[in-house]
mmCIF file with all atom_site columns, C-alpha atoms in Angstrom:
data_model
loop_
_atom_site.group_PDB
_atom_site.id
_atom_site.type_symbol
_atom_site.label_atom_id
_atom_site.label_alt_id
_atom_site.label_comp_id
_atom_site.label_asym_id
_atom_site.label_entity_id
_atom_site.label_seq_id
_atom_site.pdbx_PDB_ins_code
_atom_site.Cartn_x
_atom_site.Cartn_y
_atom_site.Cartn_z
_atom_site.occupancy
_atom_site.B_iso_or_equiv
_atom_site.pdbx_formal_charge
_atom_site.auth_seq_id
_atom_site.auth_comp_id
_atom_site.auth_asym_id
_atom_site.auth_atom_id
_atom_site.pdbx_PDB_model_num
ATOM 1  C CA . UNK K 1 1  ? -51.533 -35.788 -9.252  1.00 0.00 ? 1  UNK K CA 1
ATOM 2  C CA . UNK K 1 2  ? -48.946 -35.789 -6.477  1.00 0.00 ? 2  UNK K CA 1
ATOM 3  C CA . UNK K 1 3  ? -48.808 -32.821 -3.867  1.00 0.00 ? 3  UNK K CA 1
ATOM 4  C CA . UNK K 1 4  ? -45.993 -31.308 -4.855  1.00 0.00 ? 4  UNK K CA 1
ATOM 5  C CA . UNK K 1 5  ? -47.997 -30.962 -8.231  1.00 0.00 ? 5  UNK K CA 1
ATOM 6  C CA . UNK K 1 6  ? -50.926 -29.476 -6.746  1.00 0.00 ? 6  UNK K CA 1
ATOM 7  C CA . UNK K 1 7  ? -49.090 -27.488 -4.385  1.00 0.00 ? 7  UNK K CA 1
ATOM 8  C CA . UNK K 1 8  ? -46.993 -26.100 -7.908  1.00 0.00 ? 8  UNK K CA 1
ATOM 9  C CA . UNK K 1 9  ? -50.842 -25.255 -9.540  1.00 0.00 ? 9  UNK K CA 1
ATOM 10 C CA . UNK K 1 10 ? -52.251 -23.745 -6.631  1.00 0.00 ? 10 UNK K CA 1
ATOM 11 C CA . UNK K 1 11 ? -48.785 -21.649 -6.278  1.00 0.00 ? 11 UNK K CA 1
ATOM 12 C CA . UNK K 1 12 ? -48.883 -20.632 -10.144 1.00 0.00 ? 12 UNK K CA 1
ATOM 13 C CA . UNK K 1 13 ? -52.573 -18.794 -9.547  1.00 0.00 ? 13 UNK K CA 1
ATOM 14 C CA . UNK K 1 14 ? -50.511 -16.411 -7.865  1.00 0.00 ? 14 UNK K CA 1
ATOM 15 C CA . UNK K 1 15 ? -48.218 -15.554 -10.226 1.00 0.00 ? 15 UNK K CA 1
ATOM 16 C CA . UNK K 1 16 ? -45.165 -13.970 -9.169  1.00 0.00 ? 16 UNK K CA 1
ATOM 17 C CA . UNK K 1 17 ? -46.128 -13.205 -5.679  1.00 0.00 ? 17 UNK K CA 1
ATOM 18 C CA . UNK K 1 18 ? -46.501 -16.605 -5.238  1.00 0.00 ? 18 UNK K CA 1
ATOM 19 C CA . UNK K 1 19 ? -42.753 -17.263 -6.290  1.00 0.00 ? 19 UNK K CA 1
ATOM 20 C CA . UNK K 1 20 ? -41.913 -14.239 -3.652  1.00 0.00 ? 20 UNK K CA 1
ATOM 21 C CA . UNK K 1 21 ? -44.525 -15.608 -1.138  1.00 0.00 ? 21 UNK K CA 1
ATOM 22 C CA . UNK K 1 22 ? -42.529 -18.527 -0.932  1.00 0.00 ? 22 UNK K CA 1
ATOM 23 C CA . UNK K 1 23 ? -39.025 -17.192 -1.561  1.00 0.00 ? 23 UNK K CA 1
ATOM 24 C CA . UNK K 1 24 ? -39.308 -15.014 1.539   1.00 0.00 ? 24 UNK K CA 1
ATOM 25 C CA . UNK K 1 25 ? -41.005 -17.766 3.281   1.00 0.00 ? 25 UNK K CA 1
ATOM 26 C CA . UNK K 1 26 ? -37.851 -20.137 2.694   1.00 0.00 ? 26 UNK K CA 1
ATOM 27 C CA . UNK K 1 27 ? -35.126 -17.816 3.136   1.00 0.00 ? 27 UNK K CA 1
ATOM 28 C CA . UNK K 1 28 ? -37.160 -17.009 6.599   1.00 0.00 ? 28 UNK K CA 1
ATOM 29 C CA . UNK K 1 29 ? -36.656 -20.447 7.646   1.00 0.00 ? 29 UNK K CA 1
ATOM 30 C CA . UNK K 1 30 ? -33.324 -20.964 7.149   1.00 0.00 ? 30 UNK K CA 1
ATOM 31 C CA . UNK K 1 31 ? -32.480 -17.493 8.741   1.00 0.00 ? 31 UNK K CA 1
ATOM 32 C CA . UNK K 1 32 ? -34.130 -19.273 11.736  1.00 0.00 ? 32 UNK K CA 1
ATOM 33 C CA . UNK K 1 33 ? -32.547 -21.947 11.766  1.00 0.00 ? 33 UNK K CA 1
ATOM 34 C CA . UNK K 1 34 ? -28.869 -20.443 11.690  1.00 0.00 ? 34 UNK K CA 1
ATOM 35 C CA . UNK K 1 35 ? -30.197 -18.069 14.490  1.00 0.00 ? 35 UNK K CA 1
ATOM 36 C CA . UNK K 1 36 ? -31.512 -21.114 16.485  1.00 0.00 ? 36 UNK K CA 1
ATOM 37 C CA . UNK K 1 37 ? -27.748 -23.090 15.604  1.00 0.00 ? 37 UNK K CA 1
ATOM 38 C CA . UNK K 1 38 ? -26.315 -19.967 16.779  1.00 0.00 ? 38 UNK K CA 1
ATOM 39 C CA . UNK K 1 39 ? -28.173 -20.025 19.908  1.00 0.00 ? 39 UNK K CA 1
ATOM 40 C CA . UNK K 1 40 ? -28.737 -23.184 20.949  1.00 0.00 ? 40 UNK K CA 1
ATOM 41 C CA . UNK K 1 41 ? -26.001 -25.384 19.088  1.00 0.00 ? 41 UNK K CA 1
ATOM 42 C CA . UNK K 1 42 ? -23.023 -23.311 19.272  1.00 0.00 ? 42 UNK K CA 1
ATOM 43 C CA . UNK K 1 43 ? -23.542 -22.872 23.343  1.00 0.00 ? 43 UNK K CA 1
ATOM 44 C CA . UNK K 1 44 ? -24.843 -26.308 23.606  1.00 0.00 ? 44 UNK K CA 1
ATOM 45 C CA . UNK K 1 45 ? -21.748 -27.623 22.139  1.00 0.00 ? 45 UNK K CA 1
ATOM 46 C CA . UNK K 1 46 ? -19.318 -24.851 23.174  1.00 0.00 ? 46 UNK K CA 1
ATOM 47 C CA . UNK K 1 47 ? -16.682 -26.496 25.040  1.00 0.00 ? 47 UNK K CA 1
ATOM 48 C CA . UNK K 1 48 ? -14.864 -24.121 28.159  1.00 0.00 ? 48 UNK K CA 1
ATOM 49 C CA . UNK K 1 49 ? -12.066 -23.720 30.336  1.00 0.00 ? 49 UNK K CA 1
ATOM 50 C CA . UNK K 1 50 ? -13.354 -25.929 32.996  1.00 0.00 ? 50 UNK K CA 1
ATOM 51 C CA . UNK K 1 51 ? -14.437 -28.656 30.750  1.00 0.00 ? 51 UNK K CA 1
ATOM 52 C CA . UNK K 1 52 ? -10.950 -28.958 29.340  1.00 0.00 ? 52 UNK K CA 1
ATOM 53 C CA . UNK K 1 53 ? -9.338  -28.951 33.221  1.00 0.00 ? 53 UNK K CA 1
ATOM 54 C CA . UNK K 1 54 ? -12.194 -31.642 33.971  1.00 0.00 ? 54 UNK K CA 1
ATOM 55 C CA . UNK K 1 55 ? -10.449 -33.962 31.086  1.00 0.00 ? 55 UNK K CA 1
ATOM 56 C CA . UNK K 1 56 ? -7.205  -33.217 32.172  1.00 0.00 ? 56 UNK K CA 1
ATOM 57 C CA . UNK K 1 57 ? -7.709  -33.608 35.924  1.00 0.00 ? 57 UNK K CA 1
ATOM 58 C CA . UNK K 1 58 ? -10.743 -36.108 36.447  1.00 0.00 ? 58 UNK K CA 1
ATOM 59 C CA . UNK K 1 59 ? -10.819 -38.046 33.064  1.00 0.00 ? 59 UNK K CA 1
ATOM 60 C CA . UNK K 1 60 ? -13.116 -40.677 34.469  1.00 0.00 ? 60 UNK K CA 1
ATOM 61 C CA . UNK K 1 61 ? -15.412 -37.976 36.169  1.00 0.00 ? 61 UNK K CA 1
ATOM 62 C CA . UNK K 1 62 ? -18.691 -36.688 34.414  1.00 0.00 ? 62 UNK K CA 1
ATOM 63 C CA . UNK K 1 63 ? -18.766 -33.264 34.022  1.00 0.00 ? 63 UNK K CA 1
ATOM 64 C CA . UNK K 1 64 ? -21.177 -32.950 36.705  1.00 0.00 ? 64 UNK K CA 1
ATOM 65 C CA . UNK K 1 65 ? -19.354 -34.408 39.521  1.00 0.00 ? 65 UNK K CA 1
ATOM 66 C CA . UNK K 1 66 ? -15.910 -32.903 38.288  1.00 0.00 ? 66 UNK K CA 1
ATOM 67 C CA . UNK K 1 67 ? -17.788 -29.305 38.730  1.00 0.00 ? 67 UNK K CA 1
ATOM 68 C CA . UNK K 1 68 ? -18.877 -30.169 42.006  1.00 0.00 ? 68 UNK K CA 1
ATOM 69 C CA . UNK K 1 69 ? -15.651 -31.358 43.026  1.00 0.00 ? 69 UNK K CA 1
ATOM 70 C CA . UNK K 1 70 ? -14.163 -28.557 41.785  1.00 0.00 ? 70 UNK K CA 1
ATOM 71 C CA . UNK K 1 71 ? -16.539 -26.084 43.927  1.00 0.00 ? 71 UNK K CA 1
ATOM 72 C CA . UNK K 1 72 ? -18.393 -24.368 40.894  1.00 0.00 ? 72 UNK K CA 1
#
């Protein structure tokens, strides 16, 4: 008997709130991870002002030393 197949039995005992147990318990973990995209992968990734005028005006910089250059 695999897991999945005990984890299935041991989840039928429970009837439907099992099935809602682990309904809620899935749609919890996505909602966390589109609020943890949201807050780490869309600023993580975001790219500014100053990172475009570091392309355009120090192409061969890293965007460390082009902000320091630049004062910031």
């Amino acid at each position: 008997m695999s897991l999945i197949d005990k984890f299935v039995a041991r989840l039928e005992q429970f009837g439907r709130f099992g099935f809602y147990l682990v309904s809620l318990l899935f749609v919890l973990w996505v909602m966390y991870g589109v609020v943890a995209y949201v807050i780490f992968g869309a600023t993580m990734f975001h790219d500014t002002e100053m990172d475009a005028w570091c392309r355009e005006h120090h192409p061969n910089l890293s965007y460390a030393a082009c902000y320091e250059k630049a004062g910031v």
